[in-house]
mmCIF file of N, CA and C in Angstrom:
data_model
loop_
_atom_site.group_PDB
_atom_site.id
_atom_site.type_symbol
_atom_site.label_atom_id
_atom_site.label_comp_id
_atom_site.label_asym_id
_atom_site.label_seq_id
_atom_site.Cartn_x
_atom_site.Cartn_y
_atom_site.Cartn_z
ATOM 1 N N GLN G 1 -37.824 -85.726 29.971
ATOM 2 C CA GLN G 1 -36.990 -84.609 30.148
ATOM 3 C C GLN G 1 -35.643 -85.007 30.889
ATOM 4 N N VAL G 2 -34.684 -84.342 30.821
ATOM 5 C CA VAL G 2 -33.283 -84.780 31.636
ATOM 6 C C VAL G 2 -33.495 -84.791 33.090
ATOM 7 N N GLN G 3 -32.699 -85.535 33.647
ATOM 8 C CA GLN G 3 -32.607 -85.629 35.089
ATOM 9 C C GLN G 3 -31.140 -85.690 35.236
ATOM 10 N N LEU G 4 -30.643 -84.821 36.530
ATOM 11 C CA LEU G 4 -29.283 -84.699 36.696
ATOM 12 C C LEU G 4 -28.924 -85.570 38.088
ATOM 13 N N ALA G 5 -27.531 -85.920 38.104
ATOM 14 C CA ALA G 5 -27.209 -86.255 39.503
ATOM 15 C C ALA G 5 -25.506 -86.158 39.693
ATOM 16 N N GLU G 6 -25.416 -85.179 40.721
ATOM 17 C CA GLU G 6 -24.006 -85.123 41.019
ATOM 18 C C GLU G 6 -23.448 -85.943 41.790
ATOM 19 N N SER G 7 -22.062 -85.938 41.746
ATOM 20 C CA SER G 7 -21.202 -86.967 42.454
ATOM 21 C C SER G 7 -19.862 -86.313 42.521
ATOM 22 N N GLY G 8 -19.009 -86.874 43.727
ATOM 23 C CA GLY G 8 -17.628 -86.549 43.679
ATOM 24 C C GLY G 8 -17.177 -85.593 44.817
ATOM 25 N N GLY G 9 -18.256 -85.275 45.397
ATOM 26 C CA GLY G 9 -18.087 -84.283 46.814
ATOM 27 C C GLY G 9 -17.258 -85.111 47.747
ATOM 28 N N GLY G 10 -16.922 -84.218 48.806
ATOM 29 C CA GLY G 10 -16.022 -84.951 49.952
ATOM 30 C C GLY G 10 -15.336 -84.088 50.676
ATOM 31 N N LEU G 11 -14.361 -84.721 51.546
ATOM 32 C CA LEU G 11 -13.616 -83.687 52.510
ATOM 33 C C LEU G 11 -12.559 -83.784 52.164
ATOM 34 N N VAL G 12 -11.713 -82.497 51.976
ATOM 35 C CA VAL G 12 -10.335 -82.209 51.344
ATOM 36 C C VAL G 12 -9.855 -81.088 52.141
ATOM 37 N N GLN G 13 -8.278 -81.382 52.269
ATOM 38 C CA GLN G 13 -7.684 -80.327 52.884
ATOM 39 C C GLN G 13 -7.563 -79.055 51.894
ATOM 40 N N ALA G 14 -7.279 -77.775 52.479
ATOM 41 C CA ALA G 14 -7.163 -76.554 51.595
ATOM 42 C C ALA G 14 -5.880 -76.905 50.824
ATOM 43 N N GLY G 15 -6.004 -76.246 49.733
ATOM 44 C CA GLY G 15 -4.813 -76.551 48.637
ATOM 45 C C GLY G 15 -5.132 -77.718 47.849
ATOM 46 N N GLY G 16 -6.020 -78.453 48.148
ATOM 47 C CA GLY G 16 -6.378 -79.864 47.478
ATOM 48 C C GLY G 16 -7.339 -79.659 46.366
ATOM 49 N N ALA G 17 -7.700 -80.794 45.711
ATOM 50 C CA ALA G 17 -8.460 -80.923 44.537
ATOM 51 C C ALA G 17 -9.742 -81.897 44.678
ATOM 52 N N LEU G 18 -10.971 -81.693 43.762
ATOM 53 C CA LEU G 18 -11.870 -82.450 43.785
ATOM 54 C C LEU G 18 -12.286 -82.271 42.395
ATOM 55 N N ARG G 19 -12.892 -83.260 41.808
ATOM 56 C CA ARG G 19 -13.654 -83.208 40.541
ATOM 57 C C ARG G 19 -14.927 -83.781 40.641
ATOM 58 N N LEU G 20 -15.922 -82.917 40.464
ATOM 59 C CA LEU G 20 -17.559 -83.195 40.806
ATOM 60 C C LEU G 20 -17.896 -83.589 39.158
ATOM 61 N N SER G 21 -18.818 -84.463 39.249
ATOM 62 C CA SER G 21 -19.516 -84.995 38.066
ATOM 63 C C SER G 21 -21.097 -84.675 38.167
ATOM 64 N N CYS G 22 -21.708 -84.329 37.014
ATOM 65 C CA CYS G 22 -22.972 -84.238 36.606
ATOM 66 C C CYS G 22 -23.332 -85.178 35.746
ATOM 67 N N ALA G 23 -24.093 -86.126 36.198
ATOM 68 C CA ALA G 23 -24.412 -87.141 35.025
ATOM 69 C C ALA G 23 -25.893 -86.775 34.815
ATOM 70 N N ALA G 24 -26.086 -86.857 33.754
ATOM 71 C CA ALA G 24 -27.622 -86.840 32.988
ATOM 72 C C ALA G 24 -28.149 -87.748 32.157
ATOM 73 N N SER G 25 -29.259 -88.117 32.656
ATOM 74 C CA SER G 25 -30.304 -89.065 31.504
ATOM 75 C C SER G 25 -30.851 -88.434 30.482
ATOM 76 N N GLY G 26 -31.487 -89.282 29.534
ATOM 77 C CA GLY G 26 -32.142 -88.360 28.484
ATOM 78 C C GLY G 26 -31.224 -88.515 27.267
ATOM 79 N N ARG G 27 -31.752 -88.511 26.348
ATOM 80 C CA ARG G 27 -31.166 -88.514 24.808
ATOM 81 C C ARG G 27 -30.744 -87.223 24.352
ATOM 82 N N THR G 28 -31.009 -85.946 24.950
ATOM 83 C CA THR G 28 -31.055 -84.796 24.509
ATOM 84 C C THR G 28 -30.128 -84.116 25.254
ATOM 85 N N PHE G 29 -29.300 -84.828 26.066
ATOM 86 C CA PHE G 29 -28.482 -83.938 27.128
ATOM 87 C C PHE G 29 -27.568 -83.026 26.259
ATOM 88 N N SER G 30 -27.261 -83.293 25.144
ATOM 89 C CA SER G 30 -25.808 -82.452 24.389
ATOM 90 C C SER G 30 -26.731 -81.062 24.176
ATOM 91 N N ARG G 31 -27.937 -80.993 23.938
ATOM 92 C CA ARG G 31 -28.751 -79.764 23.577
ATOM 93 C C ARG G 31 -28.734 -78.719 24.810
ATOM 94 N N TYR G 32 -28.442 -79.005 25.966
ATOM 95 C CA TYR G 32 -28.600 -78.169 27.072
ATOM 96 C C TYR G 32 -27.623 -77.522 27.531
ATOM 97 N N VAL G 33 -27.544 -76.266 28.041
ATOM 98 C CA VAL G 33 -26.580 -75.725 28.698
ATOM 99 C C VAL G 33 -26.618 -76.301 30.176
ATOM 100 N N ILE G 34 -25.484 -76.531 30.731
ATOM 101 C CA ILE G 34 -25.393 -76.749 32.209
ATOM 102 C C ILE G 34 -24.461 -75.767 33.009
ATOM 103 N N GLY G 35 -25.001 -75.697 34.259
ATOM 104 C CA GLY G 35 -24.164 -74.953 35.014
ATOM 105 C C GLY G 35 -23.877 -75.419 36.471
ATOM 106 N N TRP G 36 -23.214 -75.023 37.020
ATOM 107 C CA TRP G 36 -22.477 -75.449 38.322
ATOM 108 C C TRP G 36 -22.849 -74.356 39.398
ATOM 109 N N PHE G 37 -23.549 -74.640 40.446
ATOM 110 C CA PHE G 37 -23.900 -73.909 41.545
ATOM 111 C C PHE G 37 -23.306 -74.125 42.970
ATOM 112 N N ARG G 38 -23.140 -73.354 43.707
ATOM 113 C CA ARG G 38 -23.204 -73.838 45.266
ATOM 114 C C ARG G 38 -23.845 -73.005 46.210
ATOM 115 N N GLN G 39 -23.968 -73.649 47.316
ATOM 116 C CA GLN G 39 -24.992 -72.985 48.556
ATOM 117 C C GLN G 39 -24.310 -73.443 49.737
ATOM 118 N N ALA G 40 -23.561 -72.215 50.383
ATOM 119 C CA ALA G 40 -23.098 -72.320 51.748
ATOM 120 C C ALA G 40 -24.060 -72.105 52.969
ATOM 121 N N PRO G 41 -23.853 -72.794 54.061
ATOM 122 C CA PRO G 41 -24.962 -72.560 55.060
ATOM 123 C C PRO G 41 -25.135 -70.940 55.476
ATOM 124 N N GLY G 42 -26.664 -70.656 55.369
ATOM 125 C CA GLY G 42 -26.944 -69.560 55.715
ATOM 126 C C GLY G 42 -26.755 -68.497 54.411
ATOM 127 N N GLU G 43 -26.552 -68.749 53.303
ATOM 128 C CA GLU G 43 -26.099 -68.043 52.212
ATOM 129 C C GLU G 43 -27.003 -68.409 50.934
ATOM 130 N N GLY G 44 -27.185 -67.537 49.983
ATOM 131 C CA GLY G 44 -27.865 -68.064 48.772
ATOM 132 C C GLY G 44 -27.071 -68.673 47.818
ATOM 133 N N ARG G 45 -27.861 -69.284 46.804
ATOM 134 C CA ARG G 45 -27.162 -70.077 46.016
ATOM 135 C C ARG G 45 -26.569 -69.359 44.757
ATOM 136 N N GLU G 46 -25.118 -69.683 44.494
ATOM 137 C CA GLU G 46 -24.457 -68.745 43.621
ATOM 138 C C GLU G 46 -24.167 -69.636 42.474
ATOM 139 N N VAL G 47 -24.044 -69.134 41.181
ATOM 140 C CA VAL G 47 -23.664 -69.721 40.058
ATOM 141 C C VAL G 47 -22.222 -69.663 39.781
ATOM 142 N N LEU G 48 -21.423 -70.824 39.553
ATOM 143 C CA LEU G 48 -19.879 -70.917 39.582
ATOM 144 C C LEU G 48 -19.299 -70.714 38.203
ATOM 145 N N ALA G 49 -20.043 -71.695 37.201
ATOM 146 C CA ALA G 49 -19.550 -71.592 36.134
ATOM 147 C C ALA G 49 -20.767 -72.539 35.299
ATOM 148 N N ALA G 50 -20.585 -72.237 34.017
ATOM 149 C CA ALA G 50 -21.728 -72.647 32.898
ATOM 150 C C ALA G 50 -20.725 -73.161 31.659
ATOM 151 N N ILE G 51 -21.457 -74.044 30.971
ATOM 152 C CA ILE G 51 -21.077 -74.218 29.602
ATOM 153 C C ILE G 51 -21.921 -74.408 28.612
ATOM 154 N N SER G 52 -21.914 -74.080 27.536
ATOM 155 C CA SER G 52 -22.836 -74.402 26.259
ATOM 156 C C SER G 52 -22.775 -75.661 25.773
ATOM 157 N N TRP G 53 -23.741 -75.897 25.031
ATOM 158 C CA TRP G 53 -24.189 -77.361 24.556
ATOM 159 C C TRP G 53 -23.172 -78.036 23.482
ATOM 160 N N SER G 54 -22.141 -77.164 23.219
ATOM 161 C CA SER G 54 -21.083 -77.335 22.309
ATOM 162 C C SER G 54 -19.816 -77.470 22.880
ATOM 163 N N SER G 55 -19.891 -76.745 24.167
ATOM 164 C CA SER G 55 -18.629 -76.428 24.767
ATOM 165 C C SER G 55 -17.870 -75.045 24.304
ATOM 166 N N THR G 56 -18.384 -74.593 23.179
ATOM 167 C CA THR G 56 -17.619 -73.443 22.725
ATOM 168 C C THR G 56 -17.736 -72.059 23.686
ATOM 169 N N ARG G 57 -18.703 -71.896 24.725
ATOM 170 C CA ARG G 57 -18.941 -70.846 25.490
ATOM 171 C C ARG G 57 -18.802 -71.457 26.839
ATOM 172 N N THR G 58 -17.998 -70.738 27.764
ATOM 173 C CA THR G 58 -18.077 -71.190 29.224
ATOM 174 C C THR G 58 -18.164 -69.692 29.984
ATOM 175 N N TYR G 59 -18.968 -69.758 31.247
ATOM 176 C CA TYR G 59 -18.649 -68.705 31.965
ATOM 177 C C TYR G 59 -18.101 -69.108 33.570
ATOM 178 N N TYR G 60 -17.203 -68.059 34.117
ATOM 179 C CA TYR G 60 -16.847 -68.474 35.454
ATOM 180 C C TYR G 60 -17.148 -67.226 36.320
ATOM 181 N N LEU G 61 -17.700 -67.362 37.476
ATOM 182 C CA LEU G 61 -17.597 -66.726 38.639
ATOM 183 C C LEU G 61 -16.201 -65.946 38.956
ATOM 184 N N ASP G 62 -15.781 -64.960 39.023
ATOM 185 C CA ASP G 62 -14.468 -64.182 39.208
ATOM 186 C C ASP G 62 -13.808 -65.065 40.328
ATOM 187 N N SER G 63 -14.400 -65.260 41.342
ATOM 188 C CA SER G 63 -13.866 -65.917 42.496
ATOM 189 C C SER G 63 -13.071 -67.363 42.160
ATOM 190 N N VAL G 64 -13.868 -67.978 41.091
ATOM 191 C CA VAL G 64 -13.243 -69.149 41.023
ATOM 192 C C VAL G 64 -12.528 -69.422 39.681
ATOM 193 N N LYS G 65 -12.065 -68.201 38.874
ATOM 194 C CA LYS G 65 -11.540 -68.118 37.733
ATOM 195 C C LYS G 65 -10.132 -68.811 38.058
ATOM 196 N N GLY G 66 -9.439 -69.513 37.025
ATOM 197 C CA GLY G 66 -8.142 -70.095 37.245
ATOM 198 C C GLY G 66 -8.009 -71.161 38.311
ATOM 199 N N ARG G 67 -9.234 -71.367 38.871
ATOM 200 C CA ARG G 67 -8.909 -72.359 39.970
ATOM 201 C C ARG G 67 -10.193 -73.672 39.562
ATOM 202 N N PHE G 68 -11.095 -73.192 39.148
ATOM 203 C CA PHE G 68 -12.193 -74.140 38.712
ATOM 204 C C PHE G 68 -12.289 -74.185 37.157
ATOM 205 N N THR G 69 -12.468 -75.514 36.533
ATOM 206 C CA THR G 69 -12.602 -75.546 35.023
ATOM 207 C C THR G 69 -13.860 -76.606 34.845
ATOM 208 N N ILE G 70 -14.659 -76.055 34.130
ATOM 209 C CA ILE G 70 -16.172 -76.606 33.664
ATOM 210 C C ILE G 70 -15.766 -77.416 32.415
ATOM 211 N N SER G 71 -16.288 -78.448 32.064
ATOM 212 C CA SER G 71 -16.027 -79.145 30.979
ATOM 213 C C SER G 71 -17.151 -80.313 30.727
ATOM 214 N N ARG G 72 -17.232 -80.618 29.291
ATOM 215 C CA ARG G 72 -18.515 -81.814 29.357
ATOM 216 C C ARG G 72 -18.048 -82.798 28.461
ATOM 217 N N ASP G 73 -18.699 -83.962 28.505
ATOM 218 C CA ASP G 73 -18.516 -84.971 27.508
ATOM 219 C C ASP G 73 -19.926 -85.516 27.200
ATOM 220 N N ASN G 74 -20.368 -85.073 26.063
ATOM 221 C CA ASN G 74 -21.712 -85.408 25.432
ATOM 222 C C ASN G 74 -21.842 -86.549 25.292
ATOM 223 N N ALA G 75 -20.749 -87.459 24.860
ATOM 224 C CA ALA G 75 -20.977 -88.776 24.701
ATOM 225 C C ALA G 75 -21.239 -89.862 25.912
ATOM 226 N N LYS G 76 -20.832 -89.128 27.159
ATOM 227 C CA LYS G 76 -20.928 -89.642 28.600
ATOM 228 C C LYS G 76 -22.149 -88.965 29.156
ATOM 229 N N ASN G 77 -22.856 -88.214 28.562
ATOM 230 C CA ASN G 77 -23.900 -87.553 29.066
ATOM 231 C C ASN G 77 -23.584 -86.736 30.505
ATOM 232 N N THR G 78 -22.317 -86.262 30.586
ATOM 233 C CA THR G 78 -21.722 -85.766 31.893
ATOM 234 C C THR G 78 -20.796 -84.521 31.859
ATOM 235 N N VAL G 79 -21.169 -83.604 32.748
ATOM 236 C CA VAL G 79 -20.491 -82.189 32.859
ATOM 237 C C VAL G 79 -19.569 -82.491 34.154
ATOM 238 N N TYR G 80 -18.340 -81.984 33.903
ATOM 239 C CA TYR G 80 -17.483 -81.837 35.253
ATOM 240 C C TYR G 80 -17.239 -80.492 35.568
ATOM 241 N N LEU G 81 -16.817 -80.293 36.854
ATOM 242 C CA LEU G 81 -16.061 -79.462 37.572
ATOM 243 C C LEU G 81 -14.804 -79.800 38.131
ATOM 244 N N GLN G 82 -13.874 -79.449 37.522
ATOM 245 C CA GLN G 82 -12.461 -79.615 38.014
ATOM 246 C C GLN G 82 -12.217 -78.522 39.085
ATOM 247 N N MET G 83 -12.061 -78.781 40.532
ATOM 248 C CA MET G 83 -12.053 -77.565 41.640
ATOM 249 C C MET G 83 -10.507 -77.853 42.069
ATOM 250 N N ASP G 84 -9.429 -77.124 41.695
ATOM 251 C CA ASP G 84 -7.990 -77.008 42.203
ATOM 252 C C ASP G 84 -7.868 -75.831 43.229
ATOM 253 N N SER G 85 -6.832 -75.946 44.052
ATOM 254 C CA SER G 85 -6.571 -74.979 45.037
ATOM 255 C C SER G 85 -7.637 -74.494 45.951
ATOM 256 N N LEU G 86 -8.372 -75.743 46.407
ATOM 257 C CA LEU G 86 -9.399 -75.542 47.224
ATOM 258 C C LEU G 86 -9.355 -74.736 48.452
ATOM 259 N N LYS G 87 -10.130 -73.799 48.952
ATOM 260 C CA LYS G 87 -10.217 -73.306 50.133
ATOM 261 C C LYS G 87 -11.196 -73.473 51.087
ATOM 262 N N PRO G 88 -11.248 -72.935 52.367
ATOM 263 C CA PRO G 88 -12.031 -73.289 53.249
ATOM 264 C C PRO G 88 -13.520 -72.670 52.726
ATOM 265 N N ASP G 89 -13.246 -71.634 52.203
ATOM 266 C CA ASP G 89 -14.566 -70.774 51.963
ATOM 267 C C ASP G 89 -15.163 -71.324 50.524
ATOM 268 N N ASP G 90 -14.745 -72.370 50.071
ATOM 269 C CA ASP G 90 -15.356 -73.017 49.050
ATOM 270 C C ASP G 90 -16.347 -74.178 49.706
ATOM 271 N N THR G 91 -16.435 -74.278 50.711
ATOM 272 C CA THR G 91 -17.195 -75.470 51.525
ATOM 273 C C THR G 91 -18.769 -75.030 51.288
ATOM 274 N N ALA G 92 -19.396 -75.986 50.760
ATOM 275 C CA ALA G 92 -20.769 -75.695 50.389
ATOM 276 C C ALA G 92 -21.362 -76.944 49.920
ATOM 277 N N VAL G 93 -22.842 -76.971 49.460
ATOM 278 C CA VAL G 93 -23.411 -77.996 48.788
ATOM 279 C C VAL G 93 -23.312 -77.579 47.287
ATOM 280 N N TYR G 94 -22.842 -78.556 46.441
ATOM 281 C CA TYR G 94 -22.546 -78.074 45.027
ATOM 282 C C TYR G 94 -23.546 -78.561 44.222
ATOM 283 N N TYR G 95 -24.341 -78.032 43.427
ATOM 284 C CA TYR G 95 -25.296 -78.384 42.457
ATOM 285 C C TYR G 95 -25.108 -78.442 41.065
ATOM 286 N N CYS G 96 -25.438 -78.993 40.152
ATOM 287 C CA CYS G 96 -25.549 -78.649 38.721
ATOM 288 C C CYS G 96 -27.211 -78.678 38.388
ATOM 289 N N ALA G 97 -27.178 -77.743 37.348
ATOM 290 C CA ALA G 97 -28.574 -77.395 36.970
ATOM 291 C C ALA G 97 -28.411 -77.366 35.223
ATOM 292 N N ALA G 98 -29.838 -77.563 34.692
ATOM 293 C CA ALA G 98 -29.802 -77.367 33.411
ATOM 294 C C ALA G 98 -30.793 -76.396 32.974
ATOM 295 N N ASP G 99 -30.449 -75.655 31.723
ATOM 296 C CA ASP G 99 -31.575 -74.777 31.110
ATOM 297 C C ASP G 99 -32.271 -75.853 30.067
ATOM 298 N N SER G 100 -33.634 -76.174 30.396
ATOM 299 C CA SER G 100 -34.399 -77.253 29.603
ATOM 300 C C SER G 100 -34.828 -76.897 28.089
ATOM 301 N N ARG G 101 -34.341 -75.628 27.632
ATOM 302 C CA ARG G 101 -34.752 -75.290 26.214
ATOM 303 C C ARG G 101 -33.355 -75.799 25.371
ATOM 304 N N PRO G 102 -33.758 -76.313 24.508
ATOM 305 C CA PRO G 102 -32.480 -76.965 23.627
ATOM 306 C C PRO G 102 -31.866 -75.523 23.155
ATOM 307 N N TRP G 103 -30.561 -75.555 23.123
ATOM 308 C CA TRP G 103 -29.763 -74.827 22.383
ATOM 309 C C TRP G 103 -30.082 -73.156 23.143
ATOM 310 N N ALA G 104 -30.196 -73.332 24.080
ATOM 311 C CA ALA G 104 -30.663 -71.857 24.911
ATOM 312 C C ALA G 104 -29.335 -70.881 24.803
ATOM 313 N N THR G 105 -29.909 -69.552 24.800
ATOM 314 C CA THR G 105 -29.170 -68.369 24.797
ATOM 315 C C THR G 105 -29.520 -67.627 26.170
ATOM 316 N N ILE G 106 -28.603 -66.874 26.393
ATOM 317 C CA ILE G 106 -28.427 -65.923 27.536
ATOM 318 C C ILE G 106 -29.638 -64.956 27.531
ATOM 319 N N PRO G 107 -30.505 -64.941 28.321
ATOM 320 C CA PRO G 107 -30.205 -65.304 29.726
ATOM 321 C C PRO G 107 -30.824 -66.678 30.077
ATOM 322 N N TYR G 108 -30.039 -67.378 30.769
ATOM 323 C CA TYR G 108 -30.365 -68.912 30.954
ATOM 324 C C TYR G 108 -31.460 -68.958 31.989
ATOM 325 N N GLU G 109 -32.122 -69.844 31.927
ATOM 326 C CA GLU G 109 -33.326 -70.315 32.753
ATOM 327 C C GLU G 109 -32.818 -71.836 33.582
ATOM 328 N N TRP G 110 -32.458 -71.525 34.738
ATOM 329 C CA TRP G 110 -32.178 -72.995 35.341
ATOM 330 C C TRP G 110 -33.168 -73.643 35.897
ATOM 331 N N ASN G 111 -33.952 -74.547 35.405
ATOM 332 C CA ASN G 111 -34.933 -75.146 35.850
ATOM 333 C C ASN G 111 -35.047 -76.591 35.865
ATOM 334 N N ILE G 112 -33.868 -77.452 35.679
ATOM 335 C CA ILE G 112 -33.729 -78.672 36.316
ATOM 336 C C ILE G 112 -32.405 -78.834 36.980
ATOM 337 N N TRP G 113 -32.789 -79.413 38.428
ATOM 338 C CA TRP G 113 -31.603 -79.496 39.178
ATOM 339 C C TRP G 113 -31.171 -80.726 39.701
ATOM 340 N N GLY G 114 -30.238 -80.847 40.267
ATOM 341 C CA GLY G 114 -29.612 -82.326 40.773
ATOM 342 C C GLY G 114 -30.057 -82.304 42.191
ATOM 343 N N GLN G 115 -29.595 -83.344 43.021
ATOM 344 C CA GLN G 115 -29.766 -83.185 44.469
ATOM 345 C C GLN G 115 -28.805 -82.513 45.444
ATOM 346 N N GLY G 116 -27.635 -82.247 44.709
ATOM 347 C CA GLY G 116 -26.238 -81.582 45.216
ATOM 348 C C GLY G 116 -25.500 -82.715 45.911
ATOM 349 N N THR G 117 -24.166 -82.070 46.050
ATOM 350 C CA THR G 117 -22.997 -82.983 46.527
ATOM 351 C C THR G 117 -22.421 -82.269 47.629
ATOM 352 N N GLN G 118 -22.198 -82.571 48.878
ATOM 353 C CA GLN G 118 -21.424 -81.752 49.781
ATOM 354 C C GLN G 118 -19.848 -81.668 49.295
ATOM 355 N N VAL G 119 -19.422 -80.683 49.441
ATOM 356 C CA VAL G 119 -17.962 -80.456 49.703
ATOM 357 C C VAL G 119 -17.441 -79.737 50.799
ATOM 358 N N THR G 120 -16.504 -80.310 51.471
ATOM 359 C CA THR G 120 -15.895 -79.826 52.570
ATOM 360 C C THR G 120 -14.411 -79.502 52.650
ATOM 361 N N VAL G 121 -13.854 -78.183 52.967
ATOM 362 C CA VAL G 121 -12.529 -77.810 52.819
ATOM 363 C C VAL G 121 -12.166 -77.656 53.977
ATOM 364 N N SER G 122 -11.087 -78.363 54.543
ATOM 365 C CA SER G 122 -10.685 -78.262 56.165
ATOM 366 C C SER G 122 -9.397 -77.237 55.972
ATOM 367 N N SER G 123 -8.982 -76.493 57.025
ATOM 368 C CA SER G 123 -8.032 -75.562 57.048
ATOM 369 C C SER G 123 -6.788 -76.418 57.524
#
């Protein structure tokens, strides 16, 4: 079963950018839909973006459309989240997750999770 590990978080000023990476183990990574989520203190976890196994379909939360871009490199077993024009409200722990069903379709089942990476945006 695939395992996920996020990296790339940190402290950035408002208006800045970060690129998060979600590295996966396992030979079947290219079969899985991957999503990026975040959870701010005292709030629930929300899905920000998702990408299909072939990168032909992507989804974005309205509040991040035009600022965040999800992409994947199956040869490197990695999914990225490029985050531009960051705002203090983007401060949260960011997670990537996978739907463990090969070639899954909507509705997705997010049942494999990474440990999270902290993103802090200062004003």
